[in-house]
Amino acid sequence: MDIAKHWRQRATRYRMQGQRHRETGEIRFPARPSALCEDPAVWEPYILSGRGEIYSFTVLRQSADGFVDLTPYPLAMVRLNEGPLVVAQLTDCEEAELSIGQPVEMVTRRLKDTGEDGVLVYGYKFRPVLS
Amino acid sequence: MMQPDRPVGLIGYGVYIPRYRIAANEIARIWTDGQSGAPIEAKSVPGPDEDTVTISIEAARNALARSGIRAEQLNAIWIGSESHPYSVKPSGTIVAEALGTTPWISAADWEFACKAGSEALTAGMGMVGSRMAEYVLSIGADTAQGRPGDALEYTASAGAAAFILGPADECLAQIEATVSYVTDTPDFFRRADRPYPVHGNRFTGEPAYFHQIQSSVKRLMHELDRQPQDYTYAILHQPNAKFPQAAAKRLGFTPEQLAPGLLSPKIGNTYSAAALSGLCAALDVAQPGDSILVASYGSGAGSDAYSFVVNEKILERRHLAPLTSVYLERKTFVDYAVYVKWRGKLVMG
């Protein structure tokens, strides 16, 4: 069972919680442990805006187990406004609507159903910004 | 009539409606050769990655954006629905985690058919009104199921409405009072472990919807010494287009009072969100001083009625999140095949 693996990532996935450097203001996502030479308190939890733009994208037509209901679906690299680049699914859109540089916003969606006796996995996806 | 010791109001509100729709005539094409009369034009369909948790999160984020408070200031998150993704495991904790309010918060899921959301609203009034809480997030949300071919399949849809209750001096709409009217009426039910609900035949309609809604609305107006014409808008639970229009006429409300909050012709019956998303749509167009009467209805059966008075804060807050019309106009129609695939109605063998 992967329950613990999914649970550990809840802050990252549900609300895009990353980290901000208390001194430099640098923002990183996802959160990482501090380096050995660093004061562990120097990186504070920080919730990113969820806003960004499409850096690149593709469309998956042959998908892995657990994603059949979604197929075909777009997958994108998104450059977040705060700087980090993340890979995530796009949702609520058609391939023809998408373009590089397009503004997108984060939504929390169901990522995967792990089966009748498993957990539902939720996390971030992106969609074209609502007008 | 119930009124809190400390005056309570809505300090934020937010709605969510999925992007997808299925036309009623597309459902009729499959089951009746397109011959039957449809109770609505179209209904909303949740996308394949949406459920009551995800639509609650978006409505809640919209409500928070309008409220001006931080998520961690919330004291309770209560979600009313008949389509919680888990039978055992609260939706409220997932939504709370997504908003960033855990761990010092009360969270619970409510159940009362289509009025589970308004039960959460009334309970929130009590928490804030008694000063046990400063701010409560009450949500009505559903991704309703209808048996293929059943009359319900034309209307059972998806949507969410979220409200942040707080002290009236911070609110954009004060809740003057509420009443609850409930009776044991077997008009509509779903047994545990059954996938689809059923109608209790003759109980649907007159002894159920009309009796409960008329009772709650008449009592509230009587206790507040109001007449139908005293209200700017009236919102009644909307399982289809006809019922709320007929009930409004009987109660003395005009089509003009009903129109801004009547969403069912375009999105169907969003169950726990039906009356409450109508309230959001009315708040989107309301002016300071306007009054709004809202009556939910839940099968089983009962109705909660509320009287709201809108103030000037609505003008600065309504544009801090997407208006209901943005979600209504964002629509992509799917055919019956895509609909049954997404809604889990295919037997995969």
Short mmCIF file of C-alpha atoms in Angstrom, two decimals:
data_model
loop_
_atom_site.label_atom_id
_atom_site.label_comp_id
_atom_site.label_asym_id
_atom_site.label_seq_id
_atom_site.Cartn_x
_atom_site.Cartn_y
_atom_site.Cartn_z
CA MET A 1 0.00 0.00 0.00
CA ASP A 2 1.15 3.50 -0.86
CA ILE A 3 -0.98 5.34 1.70
CA ALA A 4 1.99 6.75 3.59
CA LYS A 5 3.72 7.89 0.39
CA HIS A 6 0.68 9.90 -0.68
CA TRP A 7 -0.01 11.22 2.82
CA ARG A 8 3.48 12.66 3.20
CA GLN A 9 2.94 14.84 0.16
CA ARG A 10 -0.42 16.33 1.22
CA ALA A 11 0.77 19.88 1.89
CA THR A 12 2.76 19.91 -1.35
CA ARG A 13 -0.02 18.47 -3.45
CA TYR A 14 -3.20 19.91 -1.93
CA ARG A 15 -2.13 23.54 -1.55
CA MET A 16 1.26 23.87 -3.29
CA GLN A 17 3.12 24.52 -0.08
CA GLY A 18 6.80 25.02 -0.77
CA GLN A 19 9.47 26.96 1.08
CA ARG A 20 10.81 30.51 1.27
CA HIS A 21 14.31 31.44 2.39
CA ARG A 22 13.97 33.77 5.35
CA GLU A 23 17.00 35.85 4.34
CA THR A 24 17.15 35.82 0.54
CA GLY A 25 13.43 35.45 -0.18
CA GLU A 26 14.14 32.61 -2.61
CA ILE A 27 11.14 30.36 -3.13
CA ARG A 28 11.47 26.68 -3.91
CA PHE A 29 8.94 24.01 -4.70
CA PRO A 30 8.52 21.29 -3.67
CA ALA A 31 9.88 21.63 -0.15
CA ARG A 32 13.21 19.92 0.48
CA PRO A 33 15.21 19.11 3.60
CA SER A 34 17.83 21.69 4.47
CA ALA A 35 21.40 21.14 3.36
CA LEU A 36 23.80 19.83 6.00
CA CYS A 37 25.54 23.20 6.27
CA GLU A 38 22.28 25.14 6.64
CA ASP A 39 20.29 26.20 9.69
CA PRO A 40 17.10 24.07 9.30
CA ALA A 41 14.98 27.08 10.32
CA VAL A 42 16.18 29.22 7.42
CA TRP A 43 13.58 27.74 5.05
CA GLU A 44 10.02 28.55 6.16
CA PRO A 45 6.81 26.98 4.78
CA TYR A 46 5.33 29.11 2.01
CA ILE A 47 2.16 28.58 -0.01
CA LEU A 48 2.71 29.48 -3.65
CA SER A 49 0.14 31.52 -5.58
CA GLY A 50 -0.61 28.69 -7.99
CA ARG A 51 -0.31 31.11 -10.90
CA GLY A 52 2.06 30.61 -13.79
CA GLU A 53 2.31 29.99 -17.50
CA ILE A 54 2.72 26.99 -19.77
CA TYR A 55 6.44 26.46 -20.51
CA SER A 56 5.75 23.39 -22.64
CA PHE A 57 3.09 20.74 -22.98
CA THR A 58 2.21 17.42 -24.56
CA VAL A 59 -0.90 15.22 -24.78
CA LEU A 60 -0.93 11.66 -23.48
CA ARG A 61 -3.04 9.28 -25.50
CA GLN A 62 -1.65 6.03 -24.13
CA SER A 63 -1.67 6.32 -20.37
CA ALA A 64 -0.61 4.29 -17.39
CA ASP A 65 -2.96 2.30 -15.16
CA GLY A 66 -5.13 4.58 -13.07
CA PHE A 67 -5.37 7.32 -15.68
CA VAL A 68 -7.55 5.59 -18.29
CA ASP A 69 -10.64 7.66 -17.46
CA LEU A 70 -8.73 10.85 -18.20
CA THR A 71 -7.17 9.77 -21.48
CA PRO A 72 -6.38 11.69 -23.60
CA TYR A 73 -5.05 14.38 -21.26
CA PRO A 74 -2.50 17.19 -21.47
CA LEU A 75 0.65 17.21 -19.36
CA ALA A 76 2.61 20.45 -18.99
CA MET A 77 5.69 22.05 -17.60
CA VAL A 78 4.44 25.16 -15.82
CA ARG A 79 6.68 28.09 -14.92
CA LEU A 80 5.22 29.37 -11.67
CA ASN A 81 5.12 33.14 -11.04
CA GLU A 82 7.47 32.61 -8.08
CA GLY A 83 10.07 30.95 -10.35
CA PRO A 84 9.97 27.16 -9.92
CA LEU A 85 9.17 24.92 -12.90
CA VAL A 86 6.76 22.05 -12.18
CA VAL A 87 5.34 19.19 -14.20
CA ALA A 88 1.60 18.66 -13.82
CA GLN A 89 -1.54 17.66 -15.64
CA LEU A 90 -3.70 20.30 -17.25
CA THR A 91 -7.44 19.97 -16.77
CA ASP A 92 -10.68 21.56 -17.97
CA CYS A 93 -9.22 22.23 -21.39
CA GLU A 94 -8.90 20.88 -24.93
CA GLU A 95 -5.61 20.47 -26.76
CA ALA A 96 -6.63 23.06 -29.33
CA GLU A 97 -7.05 25.70 -26.62
CA LEU A 98 -3.46 25.38 -25.35
CA SER A 99 -0.37 27.37 -26.23
CA ILE A 100 3.09 27.97 -24.80
CA GLY A 101 3.12 31.06 -22.60
CA GLN A 102 -0.57 30.72 -21.76
CA PRO A 103 -1.49 31.82 -18.20
CA VAL A 104 -2.69 28.96 -16.00
CA GLU A 105 -3.88 28.62 -12.41
CA MET A 106 -3.69 25.77 -9.91
CA VAL A 107 -6.74 23.72 -8.98
CA THR A 108 -6.85 20.82 -6.54
CA ARG A 109 -8.24 17.74 -8.26
CA ARG A 110 -8.38 14.01 -7.84
CA LEU A 111 -5.05 12.69 -9.17
CA LYS A 112 -5.71 9.00 -8.86
CA ASP A 113 -8.09 6.41 -7.45
CA THR A 114 -5.98 3.62 -5.97
CA GLY A 115 -8.87 1.13 -5.97
CA GLU A 116 -12.00 0.25 -3.99
CA ASP A 117 -9.99 -0.52 -0.87
CA GLY A 118 -7.42 2.19 -1.43
CA VAL A 119 -7.27 5.92 -0.87
CA LEU A 120 -8.22 8.71 -3.25
CA VAL A 121 -5.19 10.79 -4.12
CA TYR A 122 -5.72 14.55 -4.49
CA GLY A 123 -3.31 17.13 -5.77
CA TYR A 124 -2.54 20.11 -7.97
CA LYS A 125 -3.32 20.42 -11.63
CA PHE A 126 -3.50 23.55 -13.75
CA ARG A 127 -6.16 24.99 -16.01
CA PRO A 128 -6.33 28.03 -18.27
CA VAL A 129 -7.11 31.07 -16.07
CA LEU A 130 -10.84 31.71 -15.73
CA SER A 131 -11.84 34.84 -17.57
CA MET B 1 -37.76 31.34 14.47
CA MET B 2 -34.09 31.09 15.36
CA GLN B 3 -31.86 34.11 15.89
CA PRO B 4 -28.39 34.08 17.42
CA ASP B 5 -27.51 36.12 20.53
CA ARG B 6 -24.74 37.81 18.59
CA PRO B 7 -25.82 38.99 15.10
CA VAL B 8 -24.26 36.84 12.36
CA GLY B 9 -23.71 37.33 8.66
CA LEU B 10 -21.90 36.14 5.56
CA ILE B 11 -18.44 37.67 5.31
CA GLY B 12 -17.57 35.70 2.19
CA TYR B 13 -19.24 33.49 -0.39
CA GLY B 14 -18.05 31.40 -3.30
CA VAL B 15 -19.55 29.16 -5.91
CA TYR B 16 -18.20 26.45 -8.18
CA ILE B 17 -19.82 24.80 -11.19
CA PRO B 18 -17.95 22.25 -13.32
CA ARG B 19 -17.12 23.09 -16.91
CA TYR B 20 -18.98 20.25 -18.53
CA ARG B 21 -22.68 19.95 -19.46
CA ILE B 22 -24.93 17.33 -20.96
CA ALA B 23 -28.05 18.51 -22.76
CA ALA B 24 -31.35 17.05 -21.58
CA ASN B 25 -32.24 16.23 -25.19
CA GLU B 26 -29.03 14.15 -25.44
CA ILE B 27 -30.23 12.01 -22.52
CA ALA B 28 -33.70 11.81 -24.11
CA ARG B 29 -32.05 10.70 -27.37
CA ILE B 30 -30.73 7.61 -25.61
CA TRP B 31 -33.76 6.61 -23.58
CA THR B 32 -36.93 7.94 -25.18
CA ASP B 33 -35.97 8.44 -28.82
CA GLY B 34 -35.90 12.13 -27.99
CA GLN B 35 -39.65 12.15 -27.45
CA SER B 36 -39.98 13.02 -23.76
CA GLY B 37 -40.31 16.53 -22.40
CA ALA B 38 -37.17 17.58 -20.56
CA PRO B 39 -37.42 19.23 -17.13
CA ILE B 40 -34.39 21.46 -17.83
CA GLU B 41 -32.15 22.49 -20.77
CA ALA B 42 -28.90 20.95 -19.54
CA LYS B 43 -27.13 19.83 -16.39
CA SER B 44 -23.59 20.26 -15.17
CA VAL B 45 -21.34 17.19 -15.25
CA PRO B 46 -18.24 16.89 -13.07
CA GLY B 47 -15.02 16.25 -14.96
CA PRO B 48 -13.31 12.88 -14.50
CA ASP B 49 -11.00 14.32 -11.82
CA GLU B 50 -13.72 16.10 -9.82
CA ASP B 51 -15.72 15.05 -6.78
CA THR B 52 -17.38 16.67 -3.78
CA VAL B 53 -14.00 17.32 -2.17
CA THR B 54 -12.46 19.09 -5.16
CA ILE B 55 -15.49 21.23 -5.94
CA SER B 56 -15.77 22.16 -2.24
CA ILE B 57 -12.13 23.29 -2.27
CA GLU B 58 -12.64 25.67 -5.19
CA ALA B 59 -15.87 27.15 -3.76
CA ALA B 60 -14.14 27.55 -0.38
CA ARG B 61 -11.13 29.30 -1.94
CA ASN B 62 -13.53 31.73 -3.64
CA ALA B 63 -15.32 32.36 -0.34
CA LEU B 64 -12.02 32.96 1.45
CA ALA B 65 -10.90 35.39 -1.26
CA ARG B 66 -14.04 37.46 -0.71
CA SER B 67 -13.90 37.28 3.10
CA GLY B 68 -10.54 38.96 3.57
CA ILE B 69 -9.64 36.56 6.41
CA ARG B 70 -6.80 34.07 6.39
CA ALA B 71 -7.66 30.36 6.23
CA GLU B 72 -6.12 29.75 9.64
CA GLN B 73 -8.65 32.11 11.22
CA LEU B 74 -11.45 29.62 10.51
CA ASN B 75 -12.76 27.71 13.53
CA ALA B 76 -14.87 25.12 11.69
CA ILE B 77 -15.26 23.57 8.23
CA TRP B 78 -18.54 21.80 7.70
CA ILE B 79 -19.54 20.21 4.40
CA GLY B 80 -23.07 19.13 3.58
CA SER B 81 -23.41 16.57 0.78
CA GLU B 82 -24.97 13.28 -0.18
CA SER B 83 -21.99 12.42 -2.39
CA HIS B 84 -19.00 12.47 -0.09
CA PRO B 85 -16.25 10.45 -1.83
CA TYR B 86 -15.74 8.25 1.22
CA SER B 87 -18.43 6.59 3.32
CA VAL B 88 -16.03 6.65 6.24
CA LYS B 89 -13.38 9.42 6.17
CA PRO B 90 -14.43 13.03 6.31
CA SER B 91 -14.34 15.32 3.31
CA GLY B 92 -13.86 18.17 5.78
CA THR B 93 -10.35 17.19 6.77
CA ILE B 94 -9.18 17.04 3.15
CA VAL B 95 -10.70 20.43 2.39
CA ALA B 96 -9.21 21.86 5.60
CA GLU B 97 -5.77 20.54 4.63
CA ALA B 98 -6.10 22.03 1.13
CA LEU B 99 -6.99 25.43 2.57
CA GLY B 100 -4.16 25.23 5.13
CA THR B 101 -6.34 25.45 8.24
CA THR B 102 -5.34 22.24 10.03
CA PRO B 103 -4.98 21.15 12.80
CA TRP B 104 -6.83 23.52 15.21
CA ILE B 105 -10.24 23.48 13.60
CA SER B 106 -13.51 21.58 13.85
CA ALA B 107 -14.36 19.59 10.72
CA ALA B 108 -17.41 17.45 9.98
CA ASP B 109 -19.58 16.21 7.15
CA TRP B 110 -23.34 16.76 7.20
CA GLU B 111 -26.08 14.69 5.60
CA PHE B 112 -29.71 15.62 4.85
CA ALA B 113 -30.22 14.97 1.14
CA CYS B 114 -30.36 18.33 -0.68
CA LYS B 115 -30.39 20.45 2.47
CA ALA B 116 -27.20 19.11 4.04
CA GLY B 117 -25.46 22.35 3.11
CA SER B 118 -28.04 24.60 4.74
CA GLU B 119 -27.87 22.48 7.91
CA ALA B 120 -24.17 23.32 8.01
CA LEU B 121 -25.09 26.98 7.52
CA THR B 122 -27.55 26.98 10.41
CA ALA B 123 -25.04 25.23 12.67
CA GLY B 124 -22.43 27.82 11.71
CA MET B 125 -24.84 30.59 12.71
CA GLY B 126 -25.11 28.96 16.12
CA MET B 127 -21.34 28.67 16.55
CA VAL B 128 -20.63 32.29 15.62
CA GLY B 129 -23.76 33.61 17.32
CA SER B 130 -22.82 31.96 20.62
CA ARG B 131 -19.22 33.20 20.34
CA MET B 132 -17.87 29.65 20.33
CA ALA B 133 -16.36 30.56 16.95
CA GLU B 134 -15.37 33.75 15.15
CA TYR B 135 -15.53 32.30 11.64
CA VAL B 136 -17.15 29.14 10.26
CA LEU B 137 -16.93 27.81 6.70
CA SER B 138 -20.16 26.07 5.69
CA ILE B 139 -20.32 24.32 2.32
CA GLY B 140 -23.05 22.62 0.31
CA ALA B 141 -21.61 20.46 -2.49
CA ASP B 142 -22.68 17.47 -4.54
CA THR B 143 -21.83 15.39 -7.56
CA ALA B 144 -25.22 13.73 -7.71
CA GLN B 145 -25.94 10.38 -9.32
CA GLY B 146 -29.01 9.38 -11.33
CA ARG B 147 -29.84 5.86 -12.45
CA PRO B 148 -29.45 5.53 -16.24
CA GLY B 149 -32.85 6.06 -17.86
CA ASP B 150 -34.45 7.34 -14.64
CA ALA B 151 -36.19 10.73 -14.62
CA LEU B 152 -33.53 11.83 -12.15
CA GLU B 153 -30.79 11.38 -14.74
CA TYR B 154 -31.97 14.53 -16.53
CA THR B 155 -31.36 16.73 -13.51
CA ALA B 156 -28.86 15.20 -11.00
CA SER B 157 -25.84 17.47 -11.47
CA ALA B 158 -22.81 18.91 -9.70
CA GLY B 159 -21.92 22.15 -7.98
CA ALA B 160 -20.73 23.71 -4.75
CA ALA B 161 -21.45 26.82 -2.71
CA ALA B 162 -19.37 27.95 0.26
CA PHE B 163 -20.06 30.61 2.89
CA ILE B 164 -17.92 32.08 5.62
CA LEU B 165 -20.03 33.08 8.58
CA GLY B 166 -18.77 35.71 10.95
CA PRO B 167 -19.85 38.57 13.22
CA ALA B 168 -22.45 40.78 11.53
CA ASP B 169 -20.31 43.91 11.84
CA GLU B 170 -17.87 42.36 9.34
CA CYS B 171 -20.45 40.90 6.99
CA LEU B 172 -21.63 41.64 3.47
CA ALA B 173 -25.07 40.17 4.20
CA GLN B 174 -26.60 39.74 7.64
CA ILE B 175 -28.76 36.72 8.41
CA GLU B 176 -31.78 38.15 10.19
CA ALA B 177 -33.28 34.81 11.20
CA THR B 178 -33.83 31.22 10.14
CA VAL B 179 -36.42 28.50 10.62
CA SER B 180 -36.18 24.74 10.12
CA TYR B 181 -39.19 22.58 9.28
CA VAL B 182 -38.78 18.78 9.12
CA THR B 183 -41.11 15.79 8.88
CA ASP B 184 -40.58 12.08 8.25
CA THR B 185 -41.57 11.99 4.58
CA PRO B 186 -40.31 9.09 2.41
CA ASP B 187 -40.24 10.96 -0.89
CA PHE B 188 -36.71 10.08 -1.98
CA PHE B 189 -34.03 7.91 -0.45
CA ARG B 190 -30.95 5.80 -1.07
CA ARG B 191 -30.21 2.79 1.09
CA ALA B 192 -26.65 2.27 2.32
CA ASP B 193 -24.40 0.62 -0.31
CA ARG B 194 -26.87 1.27 -3.13
CA PRO B 195 -25.48 3.34 -6.02
CA TYR B 196 -28.63 5.23 -7.00
CA PRO B 197 -31.47 6.85 -5.05
CA VAL B 198 -35.15 6.13 -5.70
CA HIS B 199 -38.31 8.23 -5.52
CA GLY B 200 -41.08 7.34 -3.07
CA ASN B 201 -43.64 7.75 -5.83
CA ARG B 202 -46.69 9.64 -4.53
CA PHE B 203 -44.70 11.41 -1.83
CA THR B 204 -42.64 13.39 -4.34
CA GLY B 205 -43.94 16.88 -4.94
CA GLU B 206 -46.96 17.96 -2.94
CA PRO B 207 -46.39 16.39 0.51
CA ALA B 208 -42.64 16.70 0.22
CA TYR B 209 -41.12 19.67 -1.64
CA PHE B 210 -44.15 21.97 -1.66
CA HIS B 211 -45.36 21.31 1.87
CA GLN B 212 -41.95 21.71 3.53
CA ILE B 213 -40.87 24.81 1.56
CA GLN B 214 -44.20 26.57 1.90
CA SER B 215 -44.23 25.81 5.63
CA SER B 216 -40.74 27.19 6.30
CA VAL B 217 -41.12 30.29 4.14
CA LYS B 218 -44.56 31.22 5.50
CA ARG B 219 -43.41 30.79 9.09
CA LEU B 220 -40.29 32.89 8.59
CA MET B 221 -42.18 35.71 6.90
CA HIS B 222 -44.90 35.60 9.56
CA GLU B 223 -42.42 35.79 12.43
CA LEU B 224 -40.51 38.64 10.79
CA ASP B 225 -43.79 40.36 9.81
CA ARG B 226 -42.81 40.42 6.13
CA GLN B 227 -44.68 40.10 2.88
CA PRO B 228 -43.30 38.56 -0.33
CA GLN B 229 -42.98 42.01 -1.89
CA ASP B 230 -40.65 43.07 0.96
CA TYR B 231 -37.91 40.88 -0.54
CA THR B 232 -35.74 41.86 -3.49
CA TYR B 233 -34.96 38.24 -4.37
CA ALA B 234 -36.33 34.83 -3.48
CA ILE B 235 -34.32 31.62 -3.85
CA LEU B 236 -36.06 28.27 -3.49
CA HIS B 237 -34.49 24.83 -3.78
CA GLN B 238 -34.48 23.91 -7.45
CA PRO B 239 -34.69 20.19 -8.29
CA ASN B 240 -35.90 21.21 -11.77
CA ALA B 241 -37.20 24.40 -13.37
CA LYS B 242 -40.90 23.88 -12.62
CA PHE B 243 -41.02 23.24 -8.87
CA PRO B 244 -39.40 26.48 -7.66
CA GLN B 245 -41.46 28.51 -10.12
CA ALA B 246 -44.70 26.89 -8.94
CA ALA B 247 -43.81 27.22 -5.25
CA ALA B 248 -42.80 30.86 -5.72
CA LYS B 249 -46.13 31.64 -7.38
CA ARG B 250 -48.07 30.01 -4.56
CA LEU B 251 -46.08 31.96 -1.97
CA GLY B 252 -46.66 35.26 -3.78
CA PHE B 253 -43.21 35.86 -5.28
CA THR B 254 -42.88 37.20 -8.82
CA PRO B 255 -40.81 35.66 -11.64
CA GLU B 256 -38.56 38.73 -11.40
CA GLN B 257 -37.77 38.02 -7.74
CA LEU B 258 -36.95 34.42 -8.60
CA ALA B 259 -34.96 34.89 -11.82
CA PRO B 260 -31.43 35.85 -10.62
CA GLY B 261 -31.15 32.79 -8.37
CA LEU B 262 -32.87 30.28 -10.65
CA LEU B 263 -29.94 28.29 -12.04
CA SER B 264 -31.56 24.85 -12.51
CA PRO B 265 -32.69 25.32 -16.15
CA LYS B 266 -29.03 25.66 -17.19
CA ILE B 267 -27.16 23.41 -14.73
CA GLY B 268 -29.75 21.05 -13.22
CA ASN B 269 -30.17 20.13 -9.58
CA THR B 270 -26.89 20.59 -7.74
CA TYR B 271 -28.50 19.07 -4.62
CA SER B 272 -26.87 20.50 -1.49
CA ALA B 273 -25.60 23.43 -3.56
CA ALA B 274 -28.89 24.16 -5.36
CA ALA B 275 -30.48 26.83 -3.16
CA LEU B 276 -27.09 28.01 -1.92
CA SER B 277 -25.58 28.56 -5.38
CA GLY B 278 -28.76 30.48 -6.20
CA LEU B 279 -27.97 32.67 -3.19
CA CYS B 280 -24.44 33.23 -4.56
CA ALA B 281 -25.89 34.27 -7.93
CA ALA B 282 -28.25 36.73 -6.21
CA LEU B 283 -25.38 38.16 -4.12
CA ASP B 284 -23.48 38.69 -7.38
CA VAL B 285 -26.11 41.22 -8.50
CA ALA B 286 -27.48 42.48 -5.17
CA GLN B 287 -27.21 46.11 -4.07
CA PRO B 288 -26.80 47.43 -0.52
CA GLY B 289 -30.14 47.33 1.25
CA ASP B 290 -31.50 44.46 -0.83
CA SER B 291 -33.12 41.59 1.04
CA ILE B 292 -32.99 37.95 0.00
CA LEU B 293 -35.18 35.07 1.11
CA VAL B 294 -33.66 31.60 0.74
CA ALA B 295 -35.36 28.25 1.33
CA SER B 296 -33.52 24.96 0.96
CA TYR B 297 -35.25 21.61 0.68
CA GLY B 298 -33.98 18.16 1.52
CA SER B 299 -35.79 14.90 0.88
CA GLY B 300 -36.75 12.89 3.86
CA ALA B 301 -37.84 15.75 4.35
CA GLY B 302 -37.36 19.32 5.48
CA SER B 303 -36.69 22.93 4.59
CA ASP B 304 -34.53 25.68 6.10
CA ALA B 305 -35.55 29.26 5.35
CA TYR B 306 -33.33 32.32 5.84
CA SER B 307 -33.76 36.06 5.59
CA PHE B 308 -30.70 38.06 4.46
CA VAL B 309 -30.07 41.79 4.24
CA VAL B 310 -27.21 42.87 1.99
CA ASN B 311 -24.98 45.83 2.90
CA GLU B 312 -22.43 48.05 1.15
CA LYS B 313 -19.53 45.61 1.68
CA ILE B 314 -20.92 43.50 -1.18
CA LEU B 315 -19.71 46.14 -3.65
CA GLU B 316 -16.04 45.85 -2.70
CA ARG B 317 -15.97 42.08 -2.17
CA ARG B 318 -17.99 40.48 -4.95
CA HIS B 319 -15.26 40.95 -7.57
CA LEU B 320 -12.56 39.33 -5.43
CA ALA B 321 -13.53 35.89 -6.84
CA PRO B 322 -15.22 34.63 -10.01
CA LEU B 323 -18.90 35.51 -10.30
CA THR B 324 -21.45 32.73 -10.77
CA SER B 325 -21.96 33.91 -14.36
CA VAL B 326 -18.31 33.10 -15.17
CA TYR B 327 -18.94 29.46 -14.29
CA LEU B 328 -22.34 29.42 -16.02
CA GLU B 329 -20.88 30.74 -19.26
CA ARG B 330 -17.88 28.38 -19.16
CA LYS B 331 -19.50 25.31 -20.63
CA THR B 332 -18.48 22.43 -22.85
CA PHE B 333 -21.12 19.92 -23.85
CA VAL B 334 -20.33 16.20 -23.75
CA ASP B 335 -22.30 13.37 -25.32
CA TYR B 336 -23.90 10.48 -23.46
CA ALA B 337 -20.94 8.16 -24.10
CA VAL B 338 -18.42 10.49 -22.46
CA TYR B 339 -20.89 11.16 -19.66
CA VAL B 340 -21.28 7.47 -18.75
CA LYS B 341 -17.52 6.94 -18.96
CA TRP B 342 -16.77 9.81 -16.60
CA ARG B 343 -19.61 9.02 -14.20
CA GLY B 344 -18.51 5.43 -13.70
CA LYS B 345 -21.56 3.89 -15.34
CA LEU B 346 -19.63 1.54 -17.62
CA VAL B 347 -19.26 -2.08 -16.50
CA MET B 348 -15.66 -2.91 -17.40
CA GLY B 349 -15.97 -6.69 -16.96
#
